[in-house]
């Protein structure tokens, strides 16, 4: 019998000094490096050139996806202020969240290890380049979608190799892998297994370039970026959203100086302003390109609807959140693959709720906070400005007295002329026993059907003459009318 060896597929690693022209997006400036150096050294406002005509450039900028929105301006500003108060400048935040900076070889080892952990060895090519605008891009090439051959697609992950990449750090590369591989790659591969892959229109699904799908795709990737980060603030993408909003009132230089209050690194500020001002005929004009806002918008919408989203279904393909009810019965879930961090869906949701609370996107649970306030001591409440002035006294310790297990006893007296000592019969619901006077002192007949009576001690002492100080004596010493006395002697009590 021949032994079967399972060979591990090797990941292909490439490095490009310059990005090939056919891989350059339409809104990527061709003279980026030159004008960056001129601006950072001499403060000269850049004038970008593109590979497309001015009319086509204006058409791309004026699309709905490029329009600037102010819907979540308050939320973005709130996150920026929290991080500024807690960490000061953005550089300290990046060090705390993503670790120290590393070189390209160390980052490559982290990415290959991530692929191995998710059983993805040999599924994509890792390409390093200094010319791409984003920190990383996931691309695929293959046959036309109408041919419906998803297995023929080839994937590549492009990573920026310069200092402008904020994720080029010891812990940041894993966060970047969660964004590109854990979200974009898995959703793209799973989408090829679904019946709607080659004809989305027939199933009523939006196209790949629709703003709603971009918001869901990038919003989910944004959340997964900080899912395993050391701090859970949406600071980087809140800064992009805020920068786009402020571009409507500031030119290139004013916006660059304004962002110094949130991030001190000149290269990081240049990157944010350039991504917003690109596409304008004159970058010194007011206005900008708002496509980068979809990251923060999509993240806020998902974090505010965690309990209404089936995340396994959301990872089944390239679909929007509001399209999940439509594909619920159509999606093939038995063959899809999910990233390692989504194996435990409940844990994933708990982390997302924590992210939403930390960033101030949802209100805290009032019941939990109220119970926590009650449990605090008086000194803690005074220090923290609590509400309670006097703590509730501890409950008094009382001794347990053994009582009858069911109903209280009903007493019956009978008098016999032959024996002048009265006999008392007591009924406790579950049986009867007799207390007899002089001849049968401390002689009890216990019922068979109640084992609890075996450990019971009588609450009074039996005597040949009834003591008026005992409970039984006090009851018998009450004054009764003659009619009641006669009834007690002649009619038994059941």
XYZ file of C-alpha atoms in Angstrom:
494
model
C 0.000 0.000 0.000
C 1.442 3.354 -1.050
C 1.765 6.032 1.583
C -0.034 9.265 0.766
C 1.836 12.467 1.461
C 0.032 15.754 1.693
C 2.353 18.460 0.444
C 1.926 21.975 1.748
C 1.334 24.527 -1.004
C 3.758 27.437 -0.985
C 2.580 31.042 -0.994
C 3.968 33.200 -3.797
C 5.572 36.480 -2.622
C 6.317 39.324 -5.060
C 7.629 42.885 -4.756
C 7.029 45.724 -7.237
C 9.071 48.932 -7.155
C 6.427 50.606 -9.320
C 2.786 49.649 -9.681
C 1.970 48.400 -13.214
C -0.234 50.841 -15.123
C -3.044 48.323 -15.721
C -3.297 47.848 -11.942
C -3.536 51.609 -11.280
C -7.093 52.821 -10.451
C -8.493 55.783 -12.397
C -8.339 58.140 -9.377
C -4.744 57.347 -8.417
C -2.380 60.291 -9.135
C 0.572 59.377 -11.365
C 2.916 62.022 -9.889
C 2.177 61.179 -6.253
C 5.727 60.739 -4.910
C 7.041 63.933 -6.458
C 4.271 66.173 -5.099
C 4.323 64.517 -1.701
C 7.995 65.413 -1.269
C 7.409 68.991 -2.461
C 4.502 69.499 -0.066
C 6.170 68.029 3.027
C 9.437 69.947 2.451
C 8.283 73.281 1.001
C 4.529 73.373 1.599
C 3.666 73.617 -2.136
C 0.089 72.571 -2.857
C 0.127 69.492 -5.152
C -1.313 69.374 -8.674
C -2.058 65.776 -9.545
C -2.164 64.195 -12.983
C -4.174 61.074 -13.855
C -4.265 58.472 -16.618
C -7.876 59.368 -17.514
C -9.263 62.536 -19.099
C -10.648 65.461 -17.065
C -14.244 64.738 -18.107
C -14.014 61.093 -17.011
C -12.349 62.183 -13.779
C -15.193 64.588 -13.026
C -17.714 61.877 -13.813
C -16.128 59.525 -11.248
C -15.993 62.206 -8.557
C -19.645 63.218 -9.039
C -20.979 59.680 -8.673
C -23.231 58.927 -5.708
C -20.460 56.893 -4.124
C -18.169 59.944 -4.122
C -20.608 62.398 -2.526
C -19.773 63.577 0.991
C -22.231 62.693 3.763
C -22.641 64.277 7.218
C -24.960 61.603 8.656
C -22.435 60.237 11.198
C -20.342 63.367 11.705
C -21.117 63.538 15.443
C -20.183 59.887 15.986
C -16.876 60.312 14.166
C -16.001 63.482 16.067
C -16.901 61.788 19.373
C -14.481 58.903 18.706
C -11.686 61.294 17.715
C -12.118 63.299 20.927
C -12.120 60.156 23.100
C -8.846 58.942 21.567
C -7.264 62.390 21.832
C -8.101 62.635 25.537
C -6.920 59.097 26.255
C -3.815 58.816 24.046
C -2.936 62.370 23.030
C -1.769 62.188 19.418
C -2.568 59.422 16.957
C 0.977 58.006 16.973
C 0.619 56.868 20.575
C -2.733 55.296 19.745
C -1.227 53.327 16.847
C 1.603 52.073 19.078
C -0.861 50.992 21.751
C -3.326 49.353 19.348
C -1.119 47.754 16.666
C 2.286 47.431 18.359
C 5.726 48.564 17.216
C 6.759 48.991 13.577
C 8.242 46.015 11.713
C 9.957 45.447 8.364
C 8.577 43.784 5.245
C 9.990 40.326 5.962
C 8.457 40.147 9.447
C 5.120 41.295 8.044
C 5.281 38.616 5.331
C 5.834 35.914 7.962
C 2.760 37.094 9.881
C 0.571 36.987 6.752
C 1.768 33.511 5.724
C 1.133 32.242 9.252
C -2.375 33.703 9.084
C -2.990 31.844 5.813
C -1.742 28.609 7.364
C -4.004 28.996 10.427
C -7.039 29.346 8.147
C -5.974 26.471 5.808
C -5.396 28.848 2.892
C -1.835 27.960 1.891
C -1.236 28.565 -1.810
C -4.619 30.213 -2.430
C -3.266 33.710 -3.199
C -0.208 35.739 -4.163
C 1.177 38.334 -1.729
C 2.465 41.430 -3.544
C 4.339 44.323 -1.924
C 4.330 47.764 -3.530
C 5.003 51.348 -2.473
C 2.657 52.984 -5.016
C -0.795 51.784 -3.935
C -3.016 54.333 -2.166
C -4.617 52.012 0.382
C -2.862 50.019 3.105
C -3.834 46.804 1.257
C -6.107 45.634 -1.567
C -7.595 42.214 -2.320
C -7.888 41.561 -6.088
C -8.949 38.673 -8.267
C -8.740 37.975 -11.977
C -10.363 35.248 -14.062
C -13.137 34.472 -16.551
C -16.102 36.773 -17.032
C -18.843 36.391 -14.427
C -21.349 35.267 -17.069
C -19.272 32.156 -17.722
C -19.937 31.112 -14.095
C -16.511 29.616 -13.422
C -15.604 30.887 -9.946
C -13.057 28.103 -9.417
C -10.885 29.598 -12.188
C -10.338 32.880 -10.339
C -6.881 33.781 -9.030
C -6.472 36.017 -5.977
C -3.724 38.416 -4.952
C -3.256 40.578 -1.862
C -1.441 43.871 -2.485
C 0.176 45.482 0.584
C 1.713 48.956 0.889
C 5.360 48.677 1.934
C 6.063 52.239 3.146
C 5.711 54.046 6.467
C 2.318 55.375 5.349
C 0.833 51.951 6.088
C -0.376 52.223 9.730
C -0.790 48.418 9.967
C 2.852 47.622 9.233
C 3.324 46.725 12.899
C 3.760 43.662 15.089
C 0.046 43.260 15.838
C -1.346 45.399 13.047
C -0.582 42.926 10.265
C -2.946 40.353 11.763
C -5.640 43.035 11.996
C -5.013 43.899 8.332
C -5.262 40.202 7.422
C -8.652 40.036 9.183
C -9.745 42.933 6.961
C -8.504 41.695 3.582
C -8.419 37.905 3.931
C -10.860 37.266 6.783
C -13.560 39.455 5.183
C -13.010 40.259 1.483
C -11.435 36.945 0.471
C -13.842 34.641 2.327
C -16.948 36.523 1.153
C -15.690 36.531 -2.422
C -14.885 32.788 -2.457
C -18.234 31.905 -0.853
C -20.069 34.125 -3.318
C -18.767 31.928 -6.138
C -20.574 28.936 -4.605
C -23.994 30.598 -4.580
C -26.702 30.414 -7.276
C -26.715 34.199 -7.770
C -22.981 34.472 -8.624
C -23.327 34.876 -12.418
C -26.697 36.680 -12.450
C -27.390 38.867 -9.430
C -30.115 40.835 -11.172
C -32.382 37.782 -11.510
C -32.271 37.257 -7.737
C -32.900 40.943 -7.008
C -29.426 41.601 -5.545
C -27.451 44.807 -5.978
C -24.433 45.012 -8.230
C -20.823 44.824 -7.019
C -20.288 48.585 -7.438
C -23.418 49.766 -5.632
C -22.879 52.157 -2.656
C -24.979 49.969 -0.329
C -22.882 46.865 -1.033
C -19.662 48.877 -0.617
C -20.886 50.115 2.791
C -21.689 46.577 3.987
C -18.476 45.085 2.582
C -16.117 47.744 3.913
C -18.057 48.275 7.135
C -17.812 44.579 8.027
C -14.108 44.616 7.133
C -13.587 47.707 9.324
C -15.141 45.952 12.325
C -13.026 42.843 11.755
C -9.909 45.034 11.555
C -10.200 46.002 15.217
C -11.809 42.716 16.306
C -8.461 41.441 17.649
C -6.828 44.842 18.192
C -5.632 45.790 21.667
C -7.988 48.804 21.787
C -11.386 48.760 20.124
C -11.744 52.308 18.787
C -12.781 52.956 15.165
C -10.305 55.816 15.109
C -8.641 55.390 11.690
C -11.897 55.201 9.743
C -13.592 57.847 11.889
C -10.673 60.124 10.954
C -11.283 59.431 7.237
C -14.983 60.235 7.626
C -14.238 63.439 9.558
C -11.595 64.540 7.030
C -14.077 64.224 4.160
C -16.629 66.332 6.037
C -14.124 69.075 6.858
C -12.860 69.195 3.259
C -16.032 71.063 2.279
C -14.855 74.064 4.328
C -11.044 73.897 3.942
C -8.471 73.765 1.186
C -5.572 71.280 1.046
C -3.203 73.167 3.349
C -5.849 74.206 5.888
C -7.134 70.655 6.190
C -3.611 69.296 6.624
C -2.924 71.755 9.477
C -6.318 71.118 11.075
C -5.697 67.365 11.391
C -2.547 67.980 13.440
C -4.777 68.107 16.513
C -5.609 64.423 15.999
C -2.510 62.943 14.378
C 1.025 64.346 14.582
C 2.717 62.150 11.949
C 3.075 64.273 8.741
C 2.947 61.256 6.397
C -0.247 59.931 7.959
C -1.864 63.376 7.666
C -0.734 63.708 4.049
C -2.274 60.342 3.206
C -5.691 61.269 4.672
C -5.872 64.676 2.995
C -4.625 63.360 -0.371
C -7.244 60.566 -0.458
C -10.017 63.121 0.084
C -8.710 65.858 -2.234
C -7.768 63.558 -5.137
C -9.993 63.791 -8.157
C -10.443 67.560 -7.859
C -9.158 69.610 -10.786
C -7.590 71.980 -8.252
C -6.855 70.326 -4.844
C -6.719 73.790 -3.276
C -10.492 74.218 -3.767
C -13.080 73.408 -1.131
C -14.723 70.016 -1.472
C -13.487 66.471 -1.826
C -14.075 62.841 -2.704
C -16.254 61.018 -0.162
C -15.843 57.389 -1.241
C -13.738 56.582 1.859
C -16.695 57.393 4.135
C -18.327 54.040 3.359
C -15.946 52.289 5.805
C -17.251 54.159 8.835
C -20.878 54.296 7.622
C -21.097 50.550 7.117
C -19.454 49.814 10.472
C -21.937 52.022 12.361
C -24.948 50.435 10.640
C -23.776 46.894 11.437
C -22.855 47.658 15.055
C -26.304 49.124 15.668
C -28.044 45.985 14.347
C -25.942 43.157 15.789
C -28.884 41.165 17.162
C -30.774 41.355 13.850
C -27.937 39.998 11.655
C -27.105 36.378 10.886
C -23.320 36.722 10.446
C -22.845 33.235 9.032
C -25.356 34.116 6.312
C -23.647 37.485 5.828
C -20.377 35.665 5.077
C -22.069 33.404 2.520
C -21.431 35.893 -0.295
C -21.256 39.504 -1.437
C -24.627 40.627 -0.081
C -25.965 43.628 1.840
C -27.445 43.463 5.325
C -30.969 44.231 4.080
C -30.729 41.420 1.497
C -30.265 38.654 4.089
C -34.002 37.799 4.405
C -34.152 37.402 0.607
C -31.294 34.899 0.366
C -32.041 32.989 3.582
C -33.655 30.022 1.765
C -31.382 30.186 -1.275
C -27.903 30.368 0.237
C -25.789 27.219 0.287
C -24.375 27.225 3.803
C -23.123 23.638 3.978
C -20.156 24.302 1.664
C -19.021 27.814 2.631
C -15.844 28.642 4.555
C -15.617 31.159 7.370
C -12.566 32.739 9.025
C -11.207 31.416 12.284
C -12.549 34.311 14.356
C -16.138 33.481 13.282
C -16.109 29.853 14.469
C -17.757 30.951 17.738
C -20.574 33.260 16.601
C -21.734 34.146 20.132
C -18.244 35.233 21.155
C -17.999 37.230 17.939
C -21.256 39.029 18.734
C -20.163 39.782 22.310
C -16.999 41.439 21.026
C -19.013 43.475 18.525
C -21.333 44.669 21.293
C -18.277 45.756 23.272
C -16.931 47.652 20.241
C -20.287 49.406 19.769
C -20.416 50.417 23.441
C -16.810 51.621 23.643
C -17.255 53.842 20.576
C -20.487 55.348 21.922
C -22.618 53.990 19.076
C -25.164 52.312 21.371
C -26.339 53.048 24.889
C -25.052 51.023 27.808
C -27.328 48.481 29.481
C -29.134 50.570 32.121
C -30.202 47.558 34.217
C -26.655 46.279 34.589
C -25.292 49.685 35.512
C -28.087 50.198 38.085
C -27.346 46.856 39.750
C -23.659 47.715 39.782
C -24.414 51.031 41.526
C -26.404 49.238 44.241
C -23.551 46.850 44.978
C -21.020 49.618 45.501
C -19.934 50.545 48.991
C -20.574 53.970 50.487
C -16.972 55.095 50.115
C -16.899 54.145 46.408
C -20.141 55.958 45.774
C -18.842 59.163 47.404
C -15.644 58.981 45.375
C -17.470 58.321 42.090
C -20.402 60.625 42.772
C -22.952 57.872 43.356
C -26.614 58.351 44.158
C -27.072 56.404 47.394
C -26.429 58.391 50.612
C -27.139 55.776 53.270
C -26.446 52.117 52.637
C -29.220 49.657 53.400
C -28.638 47.861 56.747
C -27.740 44.175 56.592
C -30.599 41.743 57.335
C -30.984 40.672 60.973
C -29.880 37.179 61.855
C -32.795 35.239 63.312
C -32.746 31.769 64.800
C -34.705 29.186 62.897
C -37.474 27.558 64.898
C -38.791 24.206 63.849
C -42.457 24.373 62.989
C -45.006 21.922 61.717
C -44.560 21.142 58.012
C -48.141 21.838 56.972
C -51.076 23.498 58.714
C -51.122 24.688 62.355
C -52.451 22.185 64.918
C -56.092 22.066 65.978
C -56.581 21.038 69.592
C -59.408 18.880 71.008
C -60.077 18.166 74.649
C -62.002 15.252 76.098
C -62.857 14.385 79.733
C -63.384 10.899 81.055
C -64.961 10.390 84.556
C -62.970 7.192 84.987
C -59.655 9.051 84.558
C -59.776 12.564 85.906
C -56.653 13.540 83.949
C -57.661 15.286 80.709
C -56.435 13.967 77.373
C -55.411 16.358 74.598
C -55.504 15.344 70.937
C -53.744 17.447 68.315
C -54.078 17.186 64.551
C -51.388 18.558 62.224
C -52.856 17.648 58.895
C -50.571 14.699 58.184
C -51.349 12.569 61.252
C -52.223 12.661 64.960
C -50.450 12.154 68.240
C -51.710 12.284 71.817
C -50.472 14.109 74.833
C -51.717 12.148 77.845
C -51.334 13.363 81.387
C -50.011 11.579 84.429
C -49.954 7.971 83.183
C -48.427 8.615 79.763
C -45.988 11.462 80.418
C -43.797 12.247 77.320
C -45.388 9.371 75.404
C -45.842 10.360 71.723
C -47.428 8.421 68.882
C -45.788 9.666 65.610
C -47.514 9.323 62.261
C -45.987 6.868 59.797
C -46.489 8.954 56.667
C -44.412 11.989 57.735
C -40.718 11.284 58.389
C -40.205 14.931 59.361
C -41.774 14.337 62.743
C -38.996 11.981 63.798
C -36.522 14.852 64.232
C -38.990 17.279 65.722
C -38.694 18.443 69.286
C -41.898 19.503 71.070
C -42.140 23.245 71.771
C -43.588 22.671 75.242
C -42.968 20.291 78.086
C -45.674 17.668 78.844
C -46.823 17.529 82.446
C -49.486 15.644 84.405
C -51.129 19.029 85.142
C -51.341 21.481 82.241
C -49.147 24.522 82.895
C -51.118 27.719 82.163
C -47.884 29.390 80.967
C -47.485 26.969 78.074
C -49.148 27.728 74.701
C -51.611 24.904 75.274
C -52.424 26.123 78.745
C -53.003 29.697 77.576
C -55.379 28.464 74.907
C -57.368 26.353 77.368
C -57.494 29.123 79.983
C -59.376 31.514 77.666
C -62.907 32.314 78.936
C -65.608 30.574 76.905
C -69.305 30.834 76.897
C -71.325 27.884 78.175
C -72.623 27.189 74.670
C -69.132 26.961 73.247
C -67.974 24.733 76.103
C -70.829 22.316 75.569
C -70.149 22.225 71.804
C -66.461 21.482 72.414
C -67.348 18.545 74.705
C -70.017 16.994 72.490
C -68.846 17.684 68.893
C -65.450 16.423 67.736
C -63.371 18.745 65.550
C -62.412 17.171 62.234
